[in-house]
Amino acid sequence: MASNLKKIFLSASIPLADRDPKYFDTADNTAIRDAVIALARIVLPKAELVWGGHPSITPLIKLVLEKQKLKVEDHVTLYQSNFFAKFFPPENEYVEKIIRTDALQDRASSLQLMREEMIIKNDFCAAIFIGGMEGVEDEYKLFKEAHPDVPVFPIASTGAASRILYFQNKFENQRLLTDFCYLPLFDELFKGILGGE
């Protein structure tokens, strides 16, 4: 049952060229994709992955779910704001547990509502931040306020917002910055959190 599984929060996206260059210029798109896939492979068999549906991320998670033949509704919860309904990727249809939050008067307030529902109203055992733009920074800040004692991992090697978060918050684990072998990295990071069995 999903309610018995620990929850991991994922905040990730692939930066766009027409947005702030501080994200795009350091982003490693291959690393972002590899990290999301590796995270899903490590986490999904043992936990529930919760994320806000970014069109570049949901298809990657769907790919892993299909390969692992897991019961989808037990292992993933996808949050979406109805403000972006016309942009939902077709892969959303694969995810049975989608929580759609109301569209408010503008993009910013709609996103804020979705993030508060997603981050504040769930209990998490860890959070991971991969690539991303200002939304990943916003989610990190909200997560730390809501869950100050829960471990967080900005994967700085993927560049973009997660790299900024790593240096801004003075993380000391060098592997988050230099290690591109994501499967063993995530296995190590989550072993104590999810158990080593």
PDB file of N, CA, C and O in Angstrom, residues 8 60 111 138 153 184 186:
ATOM      1  N   ILE A   8       9.706  10.283  -1.077  1.00  0.00           N
ATOM      2  CA  ILE A   8      10.861  11.074  -1.492  1.00  0.00           C
ATOM      3  C   ILE A   8      10.345  12.192  -2.383  1.00  0.00           C
ATOM      4  O   ILE A   8       9.580  11.945  -3.330  1.00  0.00           O
ATOM      5  N   LEU A  60      10.546  10.461 -18.283  1.00  0.00           N
ATOM      6  CA  LEU A  60      11.686   9.662 -17.817  1.00  0.00           C
ATOM      7  C   LEU A  60      11.258   8.710 -16.706  1.00  0.00           C
ATOM      8  O   LEU A  60      11.676   7.549 -16.665  1.00  0.00           O
ATOM      9  N   LEU A 111       1.320  28.248  -9.339  1.00  0.00           N
ATOM     10  CA  LEU A 111       2.465  27.404  -8.975  1.00  0.00           C
ATOM     11  C   LEU A 111       2.664  27.365  -7.465  1.00  0.00           C
ATOM     12  O   LEU A 111       2.953  26.314  -6.895  1.00  0.00           O
ATOM     13  N   ASP A 138      12.845  27.721  -5.655  1.00  0.00           N
ATOM     14  CA  ASP A 138      11.655  28.019  -4.845  1.00  0.00           C
ATOM     15  C   ASP A 138      11.223  26.794  -4.042  1.00  0.00           C
ATOM     16  O   ASP A 138      10.855  26.900  -2.858  1.00  0.00           O
ATOM     17  N   PHE A 153      19.287  16.798  -0.934  1.00  0.00           N
ATOM     18  CA  PHE A 153      20.453  16.528  -1.768  1.00  0.00           C
ATOM     19  C   PHE A 153      20.351  17.295  -3.084  1.00  0.00           C
ATOM     20  O   PHE A 153      19.656  16.864  -4.006  1.00  0.00           O
ATOM     21  N   PRO A 184      25.215   4.239  -8.191  1.00  0.00           N
ATOM     22  CA  PRO A 184      25.877   3.998  -6.894  1.00  0.00           C
ATOM     23  C   PRO A 184      25.781   5.188  -5.943  1.00  0.00           C
ATOM     24  O   PRO A 184      25.693   5.006  -4.727  1.00  0.00           O
ATOM     25  N   PHE A 186      23.218   7.349  -5.615  1.00  0.00           N
ATOM     26  CA  PHE A 186      21.900   7.358  -4.987  1.00  0.00           C
ATOM     27  C   PHE A 186      21.696   6.139  -4.094  1.00  0.00           C
ATOM     28  O   PHE A 186      21.012   6.226  -3.074  1.00  0.00           O
TER      29      PHE A 186
END
